[in-house]
Amino acid sequence: MNQPSAPQVRAIVAGAARTITPTWPLTSFIAVNPASGHLRRSMRELAQVPGETPTRAEHEYLRACRAGQIDLGALRTALLEVVPEFGGAVGSGIGGQGPGGAGVDVAGGGRPVGAVDIAVAALLTPPTGRGTARAEGAGYGGGVGAYGGVVDDALAPVDQYLSHVLARFSADPVWAPPLGEGLYDRFRGLAVHDRSLPRRTRAMLRELPNTAEAAIATVLATHGIGAAERSAAVAAQLAALPGWVSHLAWRAEHEGDVTLTDFVACRLALAHAAGVAVMTSGAGVSVSTGSTAVDDAWVTRTIRHATKDPAHEATPAEHETVARLLAALDAHTRAMIWQTAAETTYRDELIAALEHTDAGPTAEQVLDVQMVFCIDTRSEGLRRQLERHVGVQTYGLAGFFGVPLRYTGLFGQHPREQYPALLRSGYAVTERANDTTEADRVRRQRTLLGALRAATEQVASTPASAFAWAEVFGWGALLADVGRAVRRASRPNRGAGPADGGGAVPAVTLDLRGMPLDDRVVAAEAALRMAGLTRFSPLVVLTGHRTTTVNNLYRAALDCGACGGNPGGANARAAAAICNDPAVRERLAGRGIVVPDTTWFVAIEHETTTDRVTVLDPHLIPASHQELVDQLLAAAAAAGDALTAERRRQLPGADDHTPLRRIRGRATDAAEMYPELGLAGNAAIVIAPRSITRGVDLQRRTFLHDYDPAADPDGSALTNIMTAPLIVAQWINAQYYFSTVNPERHGAGNKTLHNPIGDLGVLAGHTGDLRTGLPWQSVAVGDELLHEPLRLSVLIQAPLDRIAQIVASTDALRALIAGGWISLHARAETHQPWLRVGADGATTDSPTTERNPS
Amino acid sequence: MGAVKSRILRGDRGQRRFVVGVNVLTAAAIGLVLAPTMVWAAVAWSAAGAALLTLLAIYPTSRQARDGVVRALRQLAIGDLALWMAVLTMAVQAGHDVTWADLPAVTRSLPAGSSVLVSLLLVVACASRSAQVPLNGWLRTTLAAPTPVSAIMHAGIVNASAFLVFRFGPTITEHTGVLAILAACGAASMLGGSAGYLLRADVKGRLVASTTAQMGVMLVALSVDAWGAALVHLMGHGVYKARRFLRAGEQVDARRRSLATPDAGRFAAPARRIATASAVVLPGLGIIPAAWMVGGSGTLSTVLLAASGWVAAAVLLQGLLTNRGVRRFARNLLVPLVVVASAAWTIAVHAFDALASSDVPAAVHPLPVWVLLVPLLLVGALSALPHLTAGRHPAVYGWAARLAGTPVPRLGSRPRRASAHRTTTSPVQEIA
C-alpha cells in the first residue's frame, strides 16, 4: 500500500481539524463559540454530529411550558418557522381541504382541526421512552462522561495516558519531561522510556518513525487504512480528546510549538503500540435521529388532545393522516421547535417591553454626564440604576473602547493581551509613575515579596524540604487562621485589595507612545461614532469592568471579554487619555467630531461582584471637574447598592433579606462557588439608541450597543458593530448556551471537582480530557438552571437597506443567520414594527404571534 | 470548617450525603482516638472507612468516581480485614475484648508465630489506610470526589494509621522485623510520592502524591521510635494539606500575580554558591544554641524535627539569598529572622515533645535511626535530579515515572485478550 507523503498527511489533518474551535487557557479565558467549526451547516444539523446536541432535553421544555415560561402562541410560530411545511404543503398534501388549505379532517366537535393544532397537540404530548432526544439527568454536571469525548472502552486507557502525558508537556511540572523536536518527538522520546508502559508497547513505539507525518503514514498503512478512510481515521483521533485538541489548536496558533499533526501522530502511535485498533468501525457514529415509525399511542394521544375529547376514537383514515403529519416531527425537530418557541417567547416579551420606554429623566437629581459602558449584559443593570438615580446619559460600546492594547502594568513582566479575540494584535502600552522615587520603593517591595513567594514555593516543591514545610506551614496556618478569625470578629468586613497589582503607587500614567497619533485618532473617531457619541457633556465617563473573586479558576470568564478576559480598566484609561489629548481632539474636529474644551473624559471601573465603581487615574482629573466626579461617585454608590440588592434575588444562597455586605463579601470568600452570576441569562443584543430601551428593566439579559445613524454617515460604524461586537456577543451567548445544553462536551463540569493543569485548564477529577467551556456552577445551581439557554436574538434599529447590505456582504453573519445560530430583527425607526431579516438581507414581516389561544 | 464546606456544595445534589458522611467520619475519627478497647477502635476504624467510601461515591453517575471507589474499596478492605483478623486473634487469645492497659500482657501471651502474624496484619492495616506502597494506588483515583472530601480525607483519614501504631504500639513494635517491613513500606512511599510530586502536572494529583510521601515519613518516624515527631507531623500536615486542597483554585490568581510582579533574577555563579553555602550553615546558628539551651540533644523526635526544620530553613534561605530582589537591607533583616525562627521552632518542638511524651508510649524494639536517614537521603537526591543534567536524560525520567505511578489504568495490559474475545470487557471496565 502506498503511503501518503508528509504534505498529504498535513493536508488530511488540516481538513479534519476544520471543525475544531481553539480554546484559550484559563488566565485569558474568553468566550468562544464551541460550534464555530460547524457554522457551515445549520444548527439543527448539529444533532447529526456525534457528541453534539443543539437543544435541551424535550421534557425540560415541557416543564418550562407547564410553568408558563413558553407561550403556546410562540410555539405555533416556532412550529411554522422550523417546519414551514405545516403552513401549507404538508397540510393540503394529505388531502384535508380544511380552512386555510392547511387543515386535516379530524372532526373535533364538528369543526376540522388544522395541521398546526395537531402538531401543537403532538408537541404537548410527546412520545415517551425511546425517541426522546436525551435521557433524563444527563445535563447534570457532576462528572458525567468523565473520560471526555466519545467513549470507546478499548481506547480509554490510551486516551487517559495521552491526557496525562500532554499535561506534563503543556503545564509546568516541577520536573519537566526531556526536550525534543516538537510534540510528537517529545512524546515518543518520553514514552519509549516510560517504565509504567508495558515493554511491548515501548518496543513498538521505538520502531515507529520519529517524525509525526511519517508515523501517521506508517500506522495508517500498518492498520490497512486506505486513502478513502484516511480522513475519517484522522478525524477519529481528533475527536478522541476534544478538550486537549482545542487547547493544542490554540497553542498551535499562539505559541506555534505544537501542531495538530503531532497530536494525531501521538494518538495513532500510542494506540498502535498498545495493540488497539486505531479506528473502531463506526465508533460513536450511531446517532439516534428518532425512530421513523410513529408511535400509535402518540397518534391517539395527539388526536384526543387536539380534539379536546379524551374519549375520541379516531377512524383509521384520521389515524393515518395524523401519523403522516407526525412523521415530520422526530425527536430532534420537536426539541428544535421547543427551543425556537422559548426564544420567540422571550423575544416577543422583549419587543413588547420596548414599547414602554421612558426616555425622560425620572431622577430627582440630573447630572450633565455621559457614561459609556461595555456592552456586557451586567452593564445594563448599572446603567438602568444610574439613570434612575442621577439621570445621566449612558451609551454602550465594546468594553475595550476601540483601543486594543498589549498592556504591561507598572511592574508587569509580560504584556496582557487586552483586545477582543477577533483582533490579532494590540498596541504595546506601558505605564510610568509620576513619582519615580515612590515607584521604586514599591517596586523593591514587590520584588522582595515576589522573592519570598518564590522561595516558599521552592521549599514546598522540593520533596526533601516538603516534609518539614508541611509541619511548619500547617502549624503556622492553624495559628494564622485562629488569629484571622479573632481579627475578623473584632473588625468585620475588611476586604482584600486587588490581587494583581495596581493601586499601590498613586499617580501612574499610561505610556501611549506605542500607538501612533494617526491610529489614536482613527480609534477615537471609530469608537465615538460607533457609540453614537458626537455631542459632549462636560464630563464623559468611560466605564470598564472587572470582577473580584478569589480561589476561582474561572475568574477570567467574569472579567471583560472584549479585553481578552482581563479587567477593562486599562483600556478605559487609554481611551480616556486619547480623547483628552489636545492633538487628537484637534484632528477629530477636522473629521467632524468637535469635543468642547470644557469636556473631560474620565475612566472608571465597575466591579461586578460588588457593584462598586472606582475612579482610575484620579490625579488626571482637572479641578474644574472634580465636583461633578464626586457627585457622580456618590450617586454611583447608591446605584450600586440598588443593583446589588436587585442581583441578590438571583444569587444562590441569598434572598431579599441577605445584607448587601454579605453579598459583597463573596468577592473575597475562598469557599464561594457563586461570587456573581456573570453573563448568565444573556439572550439578546439590542443595537439601537439607548432611548428605545431606557427605563425598561431588561434584567441584565441583553447586550446593549448604541447606534445612531446620524453619527454614522457612511455606515462604517454599523458595519463594525455588526461584524465585531455582534459576533463576540454571539460567541458569549453560544458558550453559555452549549455549556448549558451539552455540559458533558462543552462544559467544564462541577467546580468542586476541578483539578487544574497549571493555568491552562482543568480535569474534572483525576483523569480524563481537558475540559472546555464554563463550569456547571456558571449556568446552574444543582439541577436548576441559572442560565436559560436561548440563542441570541439580535434587534437592530438602523436603516434597513444598510443592514441588508452588511448582512449580504458578510460571510460570518450570513452563516449565522442562515444556519439559525442567531435571529435578526430590524426596524428603521422607533415605533415601526420589527421585521425579520433573512440571510440574504431581505426583510419579512415576522409572523405575528397570537397570545395564548387556549 | 463545616459551614465553609457545605457552602462549597451549595445546591449540589450530593450536599446531604456530604453532610451526613462528614459527620459520621468526624464521629469515627474521634471514636478512634477515644476508643477504650481494641474492638471499639476497630469499629471506629471501619466506620471511618465506610464513611469515606460514601463520601467518595458522592457522584455515583461519574464513571471516574465509580472506578475510584471500587479501587479504594478493594485496597481499604484489605486493611480492614487485616485489622479485624488481628483484633479477633488477640481477643480470642485473651478470651475477651482487650483494653489498652492489658494489651502488652496479651501480646506477650501470644505464641511467637501468632504474635508476628498479628503485628504483620496491623502493618497491613496501616499501609492500606495511609496509602502506602504497595496499597497506595487507591488514593490517586479519589479525585472525582469534591474538593472538601479530599481535604477531609487527606487531613484526617489517611493519617489514622499513626493512631493505630500509638494504640497497638506494644504489639506492633514487639518484632523488629515487622517494624522493618513498616519502615520499608514507608520508605518506598516517600520515594514514590516524591517522584509523583515532581512529575505530576495536575495540582491535585501532586497533592495526592505528596500525601503518600508524607505518610511514609510519618510511619518511618514511628518505626524508629520518634513518636513525638510523628505526632507533630501528623497534625501539621493535616492542616497544610486541607488548606492546599481547598485553595487549589488559586492557580489563575497566582499566575496573574506572578505576571504582575517584578523579578530581579538570580545571582551569577560565584555569589550564588556562597549564598547557597551560607544558607546551609545559617539555620544552625539558631538551632544548635536553642537545642543546647533547652537541654542538650533532646529526644530523637526533637532531633529529627529540628533537623527537618534545618533543611526547610536552608532551602528557604537558599531561595532568598540567591535572589537579586532581596537587597542588603532585606537580607540583613531576613537572615536573623530565619535564624530566630529556626531557634523558636527548635524550642517549640522540644516543648511539644515534653508535653506529648508523657502520653505517647514508647516502642518496645525500635529500629535504629539510620533507617530514617536512608530514605531521606534518597529523597534528597531525587529532589536534586530535576536540576541536574542527569534529570534531562529520558531513561532517568522514565524510571522516575515508574516510581511515581499513575492514576491511569495500565496501558495495553489486556488488549490481546480483548481482541481475542470481543465480548471481554475493556481494562477500564475491569477496573470498574
Short mmCIF file of C-alpha atoms in Angstrom, two decimals, chain A residues 26-27 137 140 142-144 146-147 151 153-154 156-158 160-161 164 167-168 171-178 189-190 193-198 200-201 270 274-276 280 411-414 416 443-444 446-448 450-475 477-478 481 484 499-501 549-553 555-556 559 565-567 652-653 666 669-674 750-759 763-768 777 781-783, chain B residues 4 7-14 59 61-65 67-68 140-148 190 194 197-206 213-214 217 229 231-233 235-237 239-240 243-244 246-253 255-264 266 305 308-309 311-312 315-316 318-320 323 325-327 330 334 345 352 376 379-380 382-383 385-386 390-402 405-413 415-416 419 422 426-429:
data_model
loop_
_atom_site.label_atom_id
_atom_site.label_comp_id
_atom_site.label_asym_id
_atom_site.label_seq_id
_atom_site.Cartn_x
_atom_site.Cartn_y
_atom_site.Cartn_z
CA LEU A 26 -7.83 29.92 31.96
CA THR A 27 -5.72 33.01 32.59
CA GLY A 137 -30.46 13.83 34.24
CA TYR A 140 -26.14 17.41 35.37
CA GLY A 142 -21.45 16.12 38.31
CA GLY A 143 -18.81 14.43 36.21
CA VAL A 144 -20.94 12.62 33.69
CA ALA A 146 -16.00 11.59 32.92
CA TYR A 147 -13.46 10.39 30.41
CA VAL A 151 -16.05 6.94 24.93
CA ASP A 153 -13.60 1.41 26.09
CA ALA A 154 -10.68 -0.25 24.37
CA ALA A 156 -9.94 4.69 27.09
CA PRO A 157 -6.58 3.80 28.70
CA VAL A 158 -4.81 5.17 25.63
CA GLN A 160 -6.11 8.69 29.64
CA TYR A 161 -2.41 8.06 29.29
CA HIS A 164 -1.62 12.79 31.36
CA ALA A 167 -0.48 17.67 30.75
CA ARG A 168 3.18 17.11 31.56
CA ALA A 171 1.73 22.62 32.06
CA ASP A 172 4.68 23.13 34.31
CA PRO A 173 5.52 20.14 36.46
CA VAL A 174 8.47 20.58 38.82
CA TRP A 175 10.36 18.04 36.74
CA ALA A 176 9.61 18.72 33.09
CA PRO A 177 9.97 15.87 30.61
CA PRO A 178 13.08 15.89 28.41
CA GLY A 189 11.12 10.05 23.45
CA LEU A 190 9.25 10.02 26.76
CA HIS A 193 11.46 5.19 28.26
CA ASP A 194 8.36 5.34 30.42
CA ARG A 195 8.62 2.25 32.56
CA SER A 196 4.96 2.49 33.50
CA LEU A 197 4.22 1.33 29.94
CA PRO A 198 4.48 -2.35 29.10
CA ARG A 200 5.96 -4.45 24.26
CA THR A 201 4.34 -1.04 23.88
CA LEU A 270 0.13 5.02 21.12
CA ALA A 274 -0.89 -0.59 22.76
CA GLY A 275 -2.26 -3.09 20.30
CA VAL A 276 -5.66 -1.48 19.95
CA THR A 280 -13.15 1.07 15.54
CA PHE A 411 5.65 46.26 37.43
CA GLY A 412 4.41 43.82 34.82
CA GLN A 413 6.64 41.12 33.41
CA HIS A 414 4.64 40.25 30.32
CA ARG A 416 -1.52 41.27 28.78
CA ARG A 443 8.95 48.09 43.12
CA ARG A 444 11.56 47.00 45.63
CA ARG A 446 7.09 43.91 45.24
CA THR A 447 10.33 42.33 44.14
CA LEU A 448 11.03 41.26 47.68
CA GLY A 450 7.96 38.01 44.81
CA ALA A 451 11.28 36.59 46.03
CA LEU A 452 9.65 35.45 49.28
CA ARG A 453 6.84 33.78 47.37
CA ALA A 454 9.29 32.08 45.03
CA ALA A 455 11.38 30.89 47.96
CA THR A 456 8.42 29.42 49.85
CA GLU A 457 7.22 27.82 46.64
CA GLN A 458 10.65 26.24 46.27
CA VAL A 459 10.54 24.90 49.82
CA ALA A 460 7.11 23.40 49.24
CA SER A 461 8.02 21.85 45.91
CA THR A 462 11.35 20.34 46.93
CA PRO A 463 10.44 16.90 48.31
CA ALA A 464 13.30 16.90 50.84
CA SER A 465 12.14 20.10 52.48
CA ALA A 466 8.42 19.50 51.91
CA PHE A 467 8.28 17.17 54.92
CA ALA A 468 9.29 19.88 57.34
CA TRP A 469 7.43 22.55 55.41
CA ALA A 470 4.14 20.73 55.90
CA GLU A 471 4.74 20.81 59.65
CA VAL A 472 5.86 24.41 59.84
CA PHE A 473 3.27 25.70 57.40
CA GLY A 474 0.49 23.58 58.88
CA TRP A 475 1.03 24.79 62.42
CA ALA A 477 -1.60 28.25 59.14
CA LEU A 478 -3.50 26.93 62.13
CA ASP A 481 -6.43 31.08 60.92
CA ARG A 484 -7.69 35.86 61.42
CA ALA A 499 -4.64 40.72 43.82
CA ASP A 500 -2.96 41.57 40.56
CA GLY A 501 -1.15 44.77 41.37
CA THR A 549 -13.10 36.87 43.23
CA VAL A 550 -10.63 34.58 44.94
CA ASN A 551 -9.78 30.90 44.58
CA ASN A 552 -11.69 30.95 41.30
CA LEU A 553 -10.15 29.29 38.27
CA ARG A 555 -12.32 34.38 37.13
CA ALA A 556 -11.31 35.48 33.64
CA ASP A 559 -13.79 39.79 33.58
CA GLY A 565 -10.64 38.16 29.75
CA ASN A 566 -8.89 40.90 31.72
CA PRO A 567 -10.11 43.78 33.85
CA PRO A 652 -27.93 31.06 45.08
CA GLY A 653 -27.87 31.11 48.85
CA ARG A 666 -18.45 36.84 48.28
CA ASP A 669 -14.63 34.34 50.07
CA ALA A 670 -12.39 31.47 49.01
CA ALA A 671 -15.19 28.95 49.50
CA GLU A 672 -17.70 30.81 47.34
CA MET A 673 -18.77 28.99 44.18
CA TYR A 674 -21.18 31.74 43.13
CA ASN A 750 -18.60 20.65 38.55
CA LYS A 751 -16.28 23.27 40.04
CA THR A 752 -15.67 21.25 43.17
CA LEU A 753 -14.04 18.50 41.12
CA HIS A 754 -11.71 20.79 39.25
CA ASN A 755 -8.15 19.67 39.16
CA PRO A 756 -6.14 22.45 37.49
CA ILE A 757 -3.45 21.70 34.95
CA GLY A 758 -1.22 24.71 35.51
CA ASP A 759 -3.30 27.64 34.37
CA LEU A 763 -9.56 17.99 34.60
CA ALA A 764 -12.81 17.11 36.33
CA GLY A 765 -11.27 14.52 38.64
CA HIS A 766 -8.02 12.61 38.40
CA THR A 767 -8.12 11.72 34.74
CA GLY A 768 -9.98 12.30 31.50
CA GLN A 777 -21.86 26.46 38.58
CA VAL A 781 -27.21 25.50 40.77
CA GLY A 782 -27.71 21.79 41.31
CA ASP A 783 -30.42 20.72 38.87
CA VAL B 4 -17.38 26.51 54.61
CA ARG B 7 -21.20 26.41 51.16
CA ILE B 8 -18.91 24.99 48.52
CA LEU B 9 -21.51 22.35 47.74
CA ARG B 10 -24.42 24.79 47.71
CA GLY B 11 -27.30 23.47 45.67
CA ASP B 12 -25.36 20.35 44.86
CA ARG B 13 -27.11 17.01 44.55
CA GLY B 14 -24.57 15.45 46.88
CA TYR B 59 -21.35 11.40 42.40
CA THR B 61 -23.10 8.78 37.94
CA SER B 62 -19.46 9.60 37.29
CA ARG B 63 -17.51 6.71 35.90
CA GLN B 64 -14.25 8.07 37.28
CA ALA B 65 -15.80 8.22 40.73
CA ASP B 67 -13.65 3.42 39.31
CA GLY B 68 -12.04 5.25 42.22
CA ARG B 140 -4.62 8.50 43.30
CA THR B 141 -8.07 7.69 41.96
CA THR B 142 -10.11 9.58 44.52
CA LEU B 143 -10.16 12.96 42.85
CA ALA B 144 -13.59 12.51 41.31
CA ALA B 145 -14.96 13.46 44.72
CA PRO B 146 -15.44 17.13 45.61
CA THR B 147 -12.53 19.15 46.96
CA PRO B 148 -13.83 19.24 50.57
CA MET B 190 8.46 8.50 50.48
CA SER B 194 8.15 12.44 45.98
CA TYR B 197 5.03 15.22 43.25
CA LEU B 198 7.85 16.13 40.89
CA LEU B 199 6.31 14.61 37.78
CA ARG B 200 2.59 15.21 38.03
CA ALA B 201 1.24 18.25 36.21
CA ASP B 202 -2.22 18.36 37.80
CA VAL B 203 -2.35 20.30 41.05
CA LYS B 204 -4.48 17.87 43.00
CA GLY B 205 -2.57 14.87 41.67
CA ARG B 206 0.59 16.46 43.02
CA ALA B 213 5.26 10.62 50.81
CA GLN B 214 4.30 12.50 53.96
CA VAL B 217 7.93 9.69 56.56
CA ALA B 229 7.91 13.81 65.67
CA LEU B 231 2.56 13.42 66.08
CA VAL B 232 3.80 16.89 65.15
CA HIS B 233 3.94 15.83 61.54
CA MET B 235 -1.21 17.41 62.79
CA GLY B 236 0.82 19.93 60.82
CA HIS B 237 0.43 18.00 57.62
CA VAL B 239 -3.87 21.39 58.27
CA TYR B 240 -1.39 22.02 55.47
CA ARG B 243 -5.62 24.08 53.02
CA ARG B 244 -3.73 23.26 49.84
CA LEU B 246 -9.27 23.95 49.37
CA ARG B 247 -7.09 26.55 47.68
CA ALA B 248 -6.50 24.53 44.52
CA GLY B 249 -8.39 27.21 42.60
CA GLU B 250 -5.69 29.81 43.11
CA GLN B 251 -3.69 28.82 40.06
CA VAL B 252 -5.00 31.65 37.93
CA ASP B 253 -4.65 34.22 40.70
CA ARG B 255 -0.28 33.22 37.59
CA ARG B 256 -1.68 36.72 37.22
CA ARG B 257 0.13 37.83 40.32
CA SER B 258 3.44 36.49 39.09
CA LEU B 259 2.95 38.21 35.74
CA ALA B 260 2.48 41.48 37.59
CA THR B 261 5.40 41.02 39.97
CA PRO B 262 8.84 42.30 39.07
CA ASP B 263 11.54 39.65 39.13
CA ALA B 264 15.15 40.68 39.68
CA ARG B 266 19.29 35.24 40.38
CA LEU B 305 12.18 17.73 63.93
CA SER B 308 14.00 18.76 59.23
CA GLY B 309 13.41 22.37 60.27
CA VAL B 311 16.51 21.56 55.88
CA ALA B 312 13.42 23.66 55.28
CA VAL B 315 16.08 25.71 51.23
CA LEU B 316 14.13 28.84 52.09
CA GLN B 318 18.86 29.49 49.56
CA GLY B 319 15.88 30.80 47.59
CA LEU B 320 16.09 34.19 49.29
CA ASN B 323 17.63 36.22 44.57
CA GLY B 325 15.44 41.07 44.55
CA VAL B 326 16.41 40.54 48.19
CA ARG B 327 18.64 43.56 48.76
CA ALA B 330 16.06 42.90 53.46
CA LEU B 334 15.53 38.17 56.83
CA TRP B 345 10.93 26.02 66.08
CA PHE B 352 5.71 19.83 72.43
CA LEU B 376 15.62 10.89 53.48
CA VAL B 379 14.56 11.76 48.57
CA GLY B 380 17.18 14.47 48.80
CA LEU B 382 15.61 12.78 43.94
CA SER B 383 14.87 16.44 44.76
CA LEU B 385 17.62 15.37 39.98
CA PRO B 386 15.36 17.79 38.07
CA ALA B 390 21.03 13.57 34.57
CA GLY B 391 17.43 14.64 35.14
CA ARG B 392 17.17 15.52 31.46
CA HIS B 393 18.04 12.00 30.41
CA PRO B 394 14.95 10.21 29.10
CA ALA B 395 15.83 6.91 30.77
CA VAL B 396 16.19 8.53 34.19
CA TYR B 397 12.91 10.30 33.66
CA GLY B 398 11.29 7.05 32.58
CA TRP B 399 12.34 5.29 35.77
CA ALA B 400 11.06 8.22 37.81
CA ALA B 401 7.72 7.90 36.01
CA ARG B 402 7.61 4.24 37.00
CA GLY B 405 2.92 5.63 39.42
CA THR B 406 -0.14 6.87 37.61
CA PRO B 407 -3.90 7.01 38.14
CA VAL B 408 -4.32 5.81 34.58
CA PRO B 409 -5.15 2.13 34.08
CA ARG B 410 -2.12 0.24 32.88
CA LEU B 411 -1.95 0.55 29.15
CA GLY B 412 -2.10 -2.48 26.95
CA SER B 413 -2.36 -4.88 29.86
CA PRO B 415 -5.62 -5.74 24.68
CA ARG B 416 -4.72 -9.12 23.27
CA SER B 419 -9.22 -8.63 20.76
CA ARG B 422 -14.57 -9.38 21.51
CA SER B 426 -12.08 -3.44 28.39
CA PRO B 427 -9.43 -2.65 31.01
CA VAL B 428 -11.39 0.34 32.18
CA GLN B 429 -14.50 -1.69 32.75
#
